[in-house]
Coordinates of C-alpha atoms and ligand atoms in Angstrom, one line a residue:
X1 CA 164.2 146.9 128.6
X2 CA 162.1 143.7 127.2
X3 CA 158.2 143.3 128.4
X4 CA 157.6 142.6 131.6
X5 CA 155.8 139.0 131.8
X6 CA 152.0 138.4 132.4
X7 CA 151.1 136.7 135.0
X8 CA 147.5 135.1 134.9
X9 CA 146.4 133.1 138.0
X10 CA 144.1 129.5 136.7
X11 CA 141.2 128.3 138.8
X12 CA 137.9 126.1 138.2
X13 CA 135.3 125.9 140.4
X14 CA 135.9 122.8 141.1
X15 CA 138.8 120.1 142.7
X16 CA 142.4 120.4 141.7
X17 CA 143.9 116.6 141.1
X18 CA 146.1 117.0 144.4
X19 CA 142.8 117.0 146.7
X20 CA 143.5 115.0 148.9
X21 CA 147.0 116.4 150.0
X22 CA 146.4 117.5 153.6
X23 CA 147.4 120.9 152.8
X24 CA 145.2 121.1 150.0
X25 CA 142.3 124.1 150.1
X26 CA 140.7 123.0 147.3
X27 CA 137.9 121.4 148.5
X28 CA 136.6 124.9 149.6
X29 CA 135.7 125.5 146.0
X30 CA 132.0 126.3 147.7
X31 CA 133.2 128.8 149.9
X32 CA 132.9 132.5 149.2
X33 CA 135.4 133.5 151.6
X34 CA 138.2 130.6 150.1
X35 CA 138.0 132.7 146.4
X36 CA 137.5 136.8 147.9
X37 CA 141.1 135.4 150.2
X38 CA 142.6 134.2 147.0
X39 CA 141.3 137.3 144.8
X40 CA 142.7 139.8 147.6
X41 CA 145.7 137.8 147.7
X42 CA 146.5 138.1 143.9
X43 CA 145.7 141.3 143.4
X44 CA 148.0 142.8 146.2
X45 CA 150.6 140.7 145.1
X46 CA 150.4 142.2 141.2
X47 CA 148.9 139.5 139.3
X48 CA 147.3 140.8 135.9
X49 CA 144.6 138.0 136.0
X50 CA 142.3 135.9 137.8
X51 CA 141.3 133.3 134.9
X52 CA 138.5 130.8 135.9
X53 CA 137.7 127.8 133.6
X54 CA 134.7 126.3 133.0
X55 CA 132.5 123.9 131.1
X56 CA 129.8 121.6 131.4
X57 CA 131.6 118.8 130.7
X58 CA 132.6 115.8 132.5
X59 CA 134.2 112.5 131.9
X60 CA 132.1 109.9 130.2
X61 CA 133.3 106.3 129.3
X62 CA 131.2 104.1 127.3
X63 CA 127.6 105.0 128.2
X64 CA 128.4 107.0 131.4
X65 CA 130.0 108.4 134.4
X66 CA 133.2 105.8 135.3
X67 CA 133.0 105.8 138.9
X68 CA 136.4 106.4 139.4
X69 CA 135.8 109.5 138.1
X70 CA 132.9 110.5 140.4
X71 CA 134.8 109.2 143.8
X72 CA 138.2 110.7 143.1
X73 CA 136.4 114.4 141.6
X74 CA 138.1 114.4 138.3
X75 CA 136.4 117.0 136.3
X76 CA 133.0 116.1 138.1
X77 CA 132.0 118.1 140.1
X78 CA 132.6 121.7 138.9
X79 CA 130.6 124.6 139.9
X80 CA 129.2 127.8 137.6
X81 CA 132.0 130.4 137.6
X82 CA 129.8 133.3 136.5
X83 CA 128.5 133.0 140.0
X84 CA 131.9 134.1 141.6
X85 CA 133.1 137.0 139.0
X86 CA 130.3 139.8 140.8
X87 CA 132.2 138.8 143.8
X88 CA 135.8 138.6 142.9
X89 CA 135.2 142.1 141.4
X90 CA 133.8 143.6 144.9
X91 CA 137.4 143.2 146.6
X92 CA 139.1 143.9 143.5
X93 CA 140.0 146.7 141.4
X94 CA 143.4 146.2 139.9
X95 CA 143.3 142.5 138.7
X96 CA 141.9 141.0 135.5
X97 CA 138.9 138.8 135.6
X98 CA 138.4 136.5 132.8
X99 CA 135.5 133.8 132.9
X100 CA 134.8 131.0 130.2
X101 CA 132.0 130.7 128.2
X102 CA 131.2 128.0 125.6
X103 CA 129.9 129.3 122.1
X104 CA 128.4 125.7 122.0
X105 CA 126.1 126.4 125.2
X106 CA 125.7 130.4 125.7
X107 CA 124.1 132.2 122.6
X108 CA 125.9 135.0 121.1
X109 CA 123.2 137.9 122.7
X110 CA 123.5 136.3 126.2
X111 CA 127.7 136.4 125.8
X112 CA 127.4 139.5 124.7
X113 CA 124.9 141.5 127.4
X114 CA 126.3 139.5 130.4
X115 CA 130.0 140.5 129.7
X116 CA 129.1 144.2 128.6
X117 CA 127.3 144.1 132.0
X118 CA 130.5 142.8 134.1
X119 CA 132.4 145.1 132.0
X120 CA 131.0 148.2 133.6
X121 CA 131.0 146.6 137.3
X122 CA 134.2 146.2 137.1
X123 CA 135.4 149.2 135.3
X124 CA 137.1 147.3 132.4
X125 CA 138.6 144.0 133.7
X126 CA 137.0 141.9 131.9
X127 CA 137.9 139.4 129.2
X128 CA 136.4 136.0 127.8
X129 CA 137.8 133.0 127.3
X130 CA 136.2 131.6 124.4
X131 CA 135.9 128.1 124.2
X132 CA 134.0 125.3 121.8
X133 CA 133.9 123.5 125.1
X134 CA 136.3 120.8 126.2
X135 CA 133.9 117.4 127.5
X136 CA 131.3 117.6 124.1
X137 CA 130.6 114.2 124.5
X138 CA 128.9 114.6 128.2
X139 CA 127.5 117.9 127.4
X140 CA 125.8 117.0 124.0
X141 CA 124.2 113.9 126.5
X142 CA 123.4 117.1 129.3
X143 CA 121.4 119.1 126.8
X144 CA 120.1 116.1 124.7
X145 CA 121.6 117.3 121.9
X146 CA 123.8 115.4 118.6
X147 CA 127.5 115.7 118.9
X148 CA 127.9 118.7 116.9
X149 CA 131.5 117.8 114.5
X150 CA 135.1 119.2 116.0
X151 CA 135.8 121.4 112.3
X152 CA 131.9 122.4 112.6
X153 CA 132.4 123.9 116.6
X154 CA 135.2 125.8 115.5
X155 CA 133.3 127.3 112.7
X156 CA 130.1 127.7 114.7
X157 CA 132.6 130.0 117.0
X158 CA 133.6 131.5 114.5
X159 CA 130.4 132.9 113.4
X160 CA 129.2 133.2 116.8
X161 CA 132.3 135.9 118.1
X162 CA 131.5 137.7 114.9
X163 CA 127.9 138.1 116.2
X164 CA 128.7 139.0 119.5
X165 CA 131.5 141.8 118.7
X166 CA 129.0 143.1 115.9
X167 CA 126.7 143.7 119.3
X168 CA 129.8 145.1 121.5
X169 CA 131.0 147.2 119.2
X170 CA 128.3 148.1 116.6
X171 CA 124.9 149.0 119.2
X172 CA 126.4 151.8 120.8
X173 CA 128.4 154.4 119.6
X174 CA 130.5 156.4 121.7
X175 CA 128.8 159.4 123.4
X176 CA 125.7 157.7 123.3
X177 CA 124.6 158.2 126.8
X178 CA 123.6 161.2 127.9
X179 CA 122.1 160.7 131.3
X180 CA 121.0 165.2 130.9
X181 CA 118.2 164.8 133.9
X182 CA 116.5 168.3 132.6
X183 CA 115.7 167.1 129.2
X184 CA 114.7 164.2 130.3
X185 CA 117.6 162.3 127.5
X186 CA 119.0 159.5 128.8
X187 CA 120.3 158.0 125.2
X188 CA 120.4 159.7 121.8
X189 CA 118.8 157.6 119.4
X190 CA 120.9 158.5 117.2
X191 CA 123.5 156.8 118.4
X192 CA 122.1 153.3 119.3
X193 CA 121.3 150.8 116.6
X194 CA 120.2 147.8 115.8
X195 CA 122.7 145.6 114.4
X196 CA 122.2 143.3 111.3
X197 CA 123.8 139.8 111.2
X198 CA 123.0 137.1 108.7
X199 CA 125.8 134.6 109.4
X200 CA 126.0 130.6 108.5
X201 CA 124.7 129.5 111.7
X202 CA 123.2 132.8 113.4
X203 CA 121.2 135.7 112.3
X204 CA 120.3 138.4 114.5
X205 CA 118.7 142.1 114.2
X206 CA 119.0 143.5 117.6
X207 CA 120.7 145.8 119.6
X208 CA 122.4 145.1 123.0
X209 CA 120.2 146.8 125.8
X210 CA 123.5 147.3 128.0
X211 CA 125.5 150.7 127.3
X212 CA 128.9 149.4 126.8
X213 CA 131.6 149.5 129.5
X214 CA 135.5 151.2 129.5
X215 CA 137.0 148.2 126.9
X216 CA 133.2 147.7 125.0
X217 CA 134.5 144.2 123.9
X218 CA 136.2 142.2 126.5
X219 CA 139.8 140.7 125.9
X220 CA 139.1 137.9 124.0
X221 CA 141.2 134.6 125.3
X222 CA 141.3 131.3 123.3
X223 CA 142.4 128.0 124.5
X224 CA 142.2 125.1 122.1
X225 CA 145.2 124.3 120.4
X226 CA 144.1 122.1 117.4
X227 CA 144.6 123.5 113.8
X228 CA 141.0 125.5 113.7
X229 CA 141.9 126.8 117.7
X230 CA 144.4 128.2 116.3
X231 CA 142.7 129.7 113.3
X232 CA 140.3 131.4 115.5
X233 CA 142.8 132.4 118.0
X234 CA 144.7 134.1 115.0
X235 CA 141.6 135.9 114.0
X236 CA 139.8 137.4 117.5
X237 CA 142.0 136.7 120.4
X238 CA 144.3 139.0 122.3
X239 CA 145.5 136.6 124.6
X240 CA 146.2 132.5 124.2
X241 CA 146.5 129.8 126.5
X242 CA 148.7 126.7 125.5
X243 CA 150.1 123.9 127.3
X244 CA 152.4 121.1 125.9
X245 CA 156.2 120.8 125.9
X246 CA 158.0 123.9 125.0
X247 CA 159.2 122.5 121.2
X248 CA 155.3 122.1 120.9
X249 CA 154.5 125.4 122.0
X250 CA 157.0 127.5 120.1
X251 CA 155.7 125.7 117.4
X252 CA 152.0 126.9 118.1
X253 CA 152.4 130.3 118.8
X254 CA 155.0 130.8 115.7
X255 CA 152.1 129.3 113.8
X256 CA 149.6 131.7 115.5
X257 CA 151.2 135.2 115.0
X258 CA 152.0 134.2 111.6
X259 CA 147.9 133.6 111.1
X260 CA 147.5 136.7 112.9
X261 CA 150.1 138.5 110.9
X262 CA 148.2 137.2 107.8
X263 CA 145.1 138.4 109.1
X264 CA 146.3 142.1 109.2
X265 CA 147.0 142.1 112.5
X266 CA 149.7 142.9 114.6
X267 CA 151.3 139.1 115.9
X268 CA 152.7 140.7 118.9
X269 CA 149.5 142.1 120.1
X270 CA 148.6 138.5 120.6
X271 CA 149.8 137.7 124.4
X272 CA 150.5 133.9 124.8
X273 CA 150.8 132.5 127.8
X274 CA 152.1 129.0 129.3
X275 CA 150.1 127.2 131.7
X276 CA 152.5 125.7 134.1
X277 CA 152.4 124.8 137.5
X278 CA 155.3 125.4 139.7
X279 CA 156.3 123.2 142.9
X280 CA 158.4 125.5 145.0
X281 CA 160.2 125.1 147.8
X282 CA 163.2 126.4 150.2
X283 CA 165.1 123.5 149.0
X284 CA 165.3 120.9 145.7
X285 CA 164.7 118.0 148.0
X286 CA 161.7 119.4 149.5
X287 CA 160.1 120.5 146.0
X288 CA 160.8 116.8 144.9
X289 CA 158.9 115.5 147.4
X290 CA 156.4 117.7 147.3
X291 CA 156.0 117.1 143.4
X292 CA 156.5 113.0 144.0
X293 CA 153.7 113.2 146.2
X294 CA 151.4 114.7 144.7
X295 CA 152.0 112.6 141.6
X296 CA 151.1 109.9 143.9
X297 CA 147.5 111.1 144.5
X298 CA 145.9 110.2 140.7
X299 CA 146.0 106.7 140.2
X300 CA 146.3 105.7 136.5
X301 CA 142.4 104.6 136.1
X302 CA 141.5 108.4 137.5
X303 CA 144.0 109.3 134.6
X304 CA 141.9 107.4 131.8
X305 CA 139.1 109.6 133.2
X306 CA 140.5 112.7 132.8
X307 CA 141.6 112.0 129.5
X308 CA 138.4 110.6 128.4
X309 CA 137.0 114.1 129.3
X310 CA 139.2 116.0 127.0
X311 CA 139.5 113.4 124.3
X312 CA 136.4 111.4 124.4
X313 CA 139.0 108.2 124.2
X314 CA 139.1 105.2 126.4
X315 CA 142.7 104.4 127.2
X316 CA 141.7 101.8 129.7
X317 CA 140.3 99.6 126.5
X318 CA 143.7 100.3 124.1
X319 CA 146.6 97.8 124.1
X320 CA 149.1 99.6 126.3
X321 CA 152.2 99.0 124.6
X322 CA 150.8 100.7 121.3
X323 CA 150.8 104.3 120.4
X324 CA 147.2 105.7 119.9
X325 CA 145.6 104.6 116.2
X326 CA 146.2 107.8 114.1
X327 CA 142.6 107.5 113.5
X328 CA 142.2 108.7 117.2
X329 CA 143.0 112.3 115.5
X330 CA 139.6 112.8 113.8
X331 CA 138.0 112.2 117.1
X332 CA 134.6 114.6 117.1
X333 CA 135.9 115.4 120.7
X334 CA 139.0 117.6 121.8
X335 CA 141.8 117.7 119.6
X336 CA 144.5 119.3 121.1
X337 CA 145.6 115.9 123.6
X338 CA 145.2 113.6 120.7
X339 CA 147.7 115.4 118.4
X340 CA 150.1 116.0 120.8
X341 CA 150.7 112.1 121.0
X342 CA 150.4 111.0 117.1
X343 CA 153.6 111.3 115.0
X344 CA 157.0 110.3 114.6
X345 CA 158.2 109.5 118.3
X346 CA 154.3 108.8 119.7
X347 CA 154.2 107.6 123.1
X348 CA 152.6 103.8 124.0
X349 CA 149.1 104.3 125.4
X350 CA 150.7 103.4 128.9
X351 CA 153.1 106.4 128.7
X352 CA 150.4 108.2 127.8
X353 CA 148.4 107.6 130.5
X354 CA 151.7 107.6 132.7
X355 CA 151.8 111.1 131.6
X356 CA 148.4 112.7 132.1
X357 CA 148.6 110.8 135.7
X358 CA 151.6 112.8 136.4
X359 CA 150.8 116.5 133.9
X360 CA 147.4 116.1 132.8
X361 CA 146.5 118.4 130.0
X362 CA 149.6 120.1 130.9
X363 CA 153.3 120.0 130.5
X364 CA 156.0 119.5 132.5
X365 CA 156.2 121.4 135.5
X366 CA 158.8 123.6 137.4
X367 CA 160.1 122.4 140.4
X368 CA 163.0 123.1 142.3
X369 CA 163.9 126.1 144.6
X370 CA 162.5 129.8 143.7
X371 CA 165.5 130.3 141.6
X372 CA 166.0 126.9 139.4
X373 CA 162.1 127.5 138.7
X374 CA 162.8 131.2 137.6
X375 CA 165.6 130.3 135.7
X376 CA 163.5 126.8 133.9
X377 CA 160.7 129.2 133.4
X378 CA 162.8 132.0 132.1
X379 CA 164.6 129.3 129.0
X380 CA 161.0 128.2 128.0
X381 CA 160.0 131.9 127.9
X382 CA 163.1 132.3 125.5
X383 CA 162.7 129.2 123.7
X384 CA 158.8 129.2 123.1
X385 CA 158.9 133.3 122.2
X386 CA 155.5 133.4 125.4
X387 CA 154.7 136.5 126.8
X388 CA 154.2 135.2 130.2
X389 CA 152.5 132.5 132.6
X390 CA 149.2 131.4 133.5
X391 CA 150.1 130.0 136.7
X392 CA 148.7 126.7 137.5
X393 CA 147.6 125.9 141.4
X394 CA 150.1 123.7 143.2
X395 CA 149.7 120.5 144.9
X396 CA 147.5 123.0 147.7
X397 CA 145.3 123.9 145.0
X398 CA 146.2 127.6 145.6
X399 CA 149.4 130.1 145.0
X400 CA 150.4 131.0 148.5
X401 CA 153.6 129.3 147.8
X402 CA 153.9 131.0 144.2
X403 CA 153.3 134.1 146.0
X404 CA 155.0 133.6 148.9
X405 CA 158.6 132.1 146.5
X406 CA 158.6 132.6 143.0
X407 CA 156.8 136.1 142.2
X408 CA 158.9 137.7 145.0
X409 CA 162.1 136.2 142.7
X410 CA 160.6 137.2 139.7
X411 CA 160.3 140.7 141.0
X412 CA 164.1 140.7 142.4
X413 CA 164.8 139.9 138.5
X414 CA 163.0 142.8 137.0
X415 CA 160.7 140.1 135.1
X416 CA 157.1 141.5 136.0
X417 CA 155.5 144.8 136.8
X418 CA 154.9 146.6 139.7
X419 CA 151.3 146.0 141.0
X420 CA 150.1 149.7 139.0
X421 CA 147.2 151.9 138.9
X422 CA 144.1 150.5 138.2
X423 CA 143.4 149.9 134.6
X424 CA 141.3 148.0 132.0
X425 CA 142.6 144.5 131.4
X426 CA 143.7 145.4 127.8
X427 CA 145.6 148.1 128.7
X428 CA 147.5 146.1 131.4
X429 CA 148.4 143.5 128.6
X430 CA 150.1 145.8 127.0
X431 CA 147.1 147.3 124.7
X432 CA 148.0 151.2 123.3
X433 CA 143.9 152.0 124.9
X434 CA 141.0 150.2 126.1
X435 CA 139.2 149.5 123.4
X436 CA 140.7 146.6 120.2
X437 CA 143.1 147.7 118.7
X438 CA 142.2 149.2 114.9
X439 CA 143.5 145.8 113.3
X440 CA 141.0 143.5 115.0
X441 CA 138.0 142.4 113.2
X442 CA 135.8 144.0 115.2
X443 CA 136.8 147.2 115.1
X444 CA 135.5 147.3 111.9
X445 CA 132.4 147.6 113.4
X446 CA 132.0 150.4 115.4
X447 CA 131.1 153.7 114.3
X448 CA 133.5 156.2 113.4
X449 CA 132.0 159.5 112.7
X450 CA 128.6 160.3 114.8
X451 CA 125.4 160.8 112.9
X452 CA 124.3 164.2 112.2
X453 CA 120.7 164.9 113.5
X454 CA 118.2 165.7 111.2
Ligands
FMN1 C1 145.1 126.7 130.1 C2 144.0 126.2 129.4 C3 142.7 126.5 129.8 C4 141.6 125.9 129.2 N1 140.4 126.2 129.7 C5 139.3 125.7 129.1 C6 138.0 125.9 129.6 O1 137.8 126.7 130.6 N2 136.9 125.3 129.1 C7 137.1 124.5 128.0 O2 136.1 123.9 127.5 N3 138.3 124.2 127.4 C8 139.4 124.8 128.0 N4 140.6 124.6 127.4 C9 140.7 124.0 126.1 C10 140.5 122.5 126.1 O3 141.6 121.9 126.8 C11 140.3 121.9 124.7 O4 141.6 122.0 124.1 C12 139.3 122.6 123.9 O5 138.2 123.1 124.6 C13 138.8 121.7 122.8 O6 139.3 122.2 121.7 P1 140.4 121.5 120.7 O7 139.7 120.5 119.9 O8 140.9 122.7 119.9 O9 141.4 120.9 121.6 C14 141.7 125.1 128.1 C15 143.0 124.8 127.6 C16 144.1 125.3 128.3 C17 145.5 125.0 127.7

């Protein structure tokens, strides 16, 4: 029988672009109870992850805020999602929890003891999403810093995961807690280490004061989809998030397990997932409408907003009936919306914007009745070669209706897993054991044998 799919769950802490839909919940994004419901929810209905997005980011036109960003909520405001994962892990113990954290902001000790600290409170669910960090231009204003290149982010991350799974994997062998009350050992010396790292942009000699938990590393997610994201998605990650149309994405994920295959690894131990959104309902009409509007809710200057944030490009100042300048592709802010509109058939700068009105960073969505959207999502599974979804809130800004329509459908069909025994998160994507596997980089550094004491 083929894998079952993975099914991921997408949140920010923060408002979806449907807000102001009556039946929207978003706005709760600063309510404790609206996430432990949602949490509770996914996990009894078998979802493998809770992923939560983040950055401190936010749209910036010109020399600031546009205020059509601030009064519609588009990618301003947006809440610290560290906050939440203590709490999502309290009425949890089945499902996935994987939080962002930028490698521009977060330095690789603090990455590395904060998630080896989660890792143990939640027995193993953990994983990373490591990102360069999508809205540089407002966060290099934030911490009064230079915009630091595209290439150079990418190869600061680079260095920076190396670091931090040199700390995961190399401070702490295994066995080295003792915890023997009588002797009074809580740690064998022998077994904890400082590690050395003298890399291009970080050095370190220092061992991680936190004993490692059930998976040591955390599953490593990446996100960015421009030709470096996918170079350091072929190198660390376990699991990758992409989002264009399906010719796009077969194209990106061919490219990545090839990387990964060159790399040593194994290509299919890579998961890749599609970020799609999916407006259900008991009937076609109905899901139309639904979709239509909700389209109707982001006016086309919000649109320029939210594509300034991932783009650092003002479409509102571009002739409209033009394709974007090719130069746009070397902009020093996120790559992966720029490319997808250069080339051969480019769109004008008003379908552009037409189109990140309607998708946003994403592509097109699945609408129809439970079955047409099982069936859509089950070609582009086929075409794209994916290993499952990372589903996308609806125009509610939550998955009751995913829940409630399309996993019960993709149960009926056999495509995903009973909800299981709890387990780490690697092991539930498919991993052989919860620790990376023996072809990942940093394997390499852990410890094989023990010591001998002199
Ligand atoms: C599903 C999905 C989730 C993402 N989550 C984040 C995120 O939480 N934070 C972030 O900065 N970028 C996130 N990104 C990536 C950005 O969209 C952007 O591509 C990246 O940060 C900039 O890198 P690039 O130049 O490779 O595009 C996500 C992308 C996708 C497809």
């Amino acid at each position: 029988m083929a894998k079952h799919w993975k099914i991921g769950l997408f949140q920010s802490m923060g408002l979806m672009g449907s807000w102001r839909m009556p039946e929207s919940t978003s706005t709760a994004f600063l309510d404790l109870d609206h996430w432990l419901t949602m949490a509770r929810r996914g996990e009894e209905e078998g979802a493998d992850f809770f992923f939560l997005a983040d950055d401190y980011g936010y749209p910036v036109v010109g020399d600031g805020i546009p205020a059509s960003a601030v009064r519609a909520g588009v990618q301003f405001p947006k809440a610290d999602v560290s906050a939440l994962l203590p709490a999502l892990a309290a009425v949890t113990d089945r499902m996935g929890l994987v939080t962002t954290l930028s490698t521009q902001v977060e330095l690789p000790p603090m990455v590395a003891r904060k998630l080896a600290t989660l890792d143990n409170l939640t027995k193993g669910r953990v994983g990373w999403n490591i990102v360069t960090g999508a809205g540089q231009n407002a966060s290099a204003r934030l911490f009064g810093r230079e915009l630091t290149e595209h290439d150079q982010r990418y190869a600061i991350a680079d260095d920076h995961v190396d670091l931090t799974l040199k700390l995961w994997e190399g401070s702490w062998d295994d066995g080295a807690v003792v915890a023997d009350r009588e002797p009074g050992v809580y740690a064998d010396p022998d077994r904890v280490r400082e590690i050395e790292h003298e890399g291009p942009f970080f050095r370190s000699h220092g061992a991680l004061s936190v004993p490692p938990g059930p998976q040591r590393t955390p599953v490593l997610f990446q996100a960015g989809a421009s030709e470096p994201g996918r170079a350091l998605a072929a190198k660390y990650a376990e699991g990758v998030f992409l989002a264009a149309e399906p010719a796009a994405m077969k194209a990106q994920i061919a490219d990545i397990r090839r990387r990964a295959g060159e790399n040593g690894r194994d290509p299919r131990s890579i998961s890749c997932l599609i970020a799609g959104t999916f407006y259900v309902a008991e009937t076609e009409d109905e899901a139309r409408a639904i979709r239509e509007r909700q389209r109707s809710m982001r006016t086309l200057e919000e649109a320029a907003a939210s594509y300034a944030f991932y783009t650092g490009l003002d479409l509102s100042r571009m002739d409209p009936d033009k394709p974007l300048d090719p130069s746009a592709g070397l902009t020093q802010t996120g790559r992966t919306n720029v490319e997808r509109y250069l080339g051969p058939n480019a769109p004008t700068v008003r379908e552009i914007l037409e189109e990140f009105q309607a998708n946003s960073v994403m592509g097109a969505p699945y609408v129809g009745t439970p079955e047409q959207v099982v069936d859509a999502a089950q070609e582009v599974l086929e075409e794209t070669d994916a290993d499952g979804f990372l589903v996308q809130p609806d125009h509610a800004g939550d998955f009751d209706r995913f829940f409630d329509l399309v996993m019960p459908e993709m149960r009926r069909r056999g495509l995903i897993a009973p909800a299981g025994e709890p387990t780490t998160l690697r092991e539930r994507l498919g991993g052989s054991g919860p620790h990376l596997d023996a072809s990942h980089p940093g394997a390499a550094y852990r410890r094989a044998t023990e010591p001998a004491r002199a």
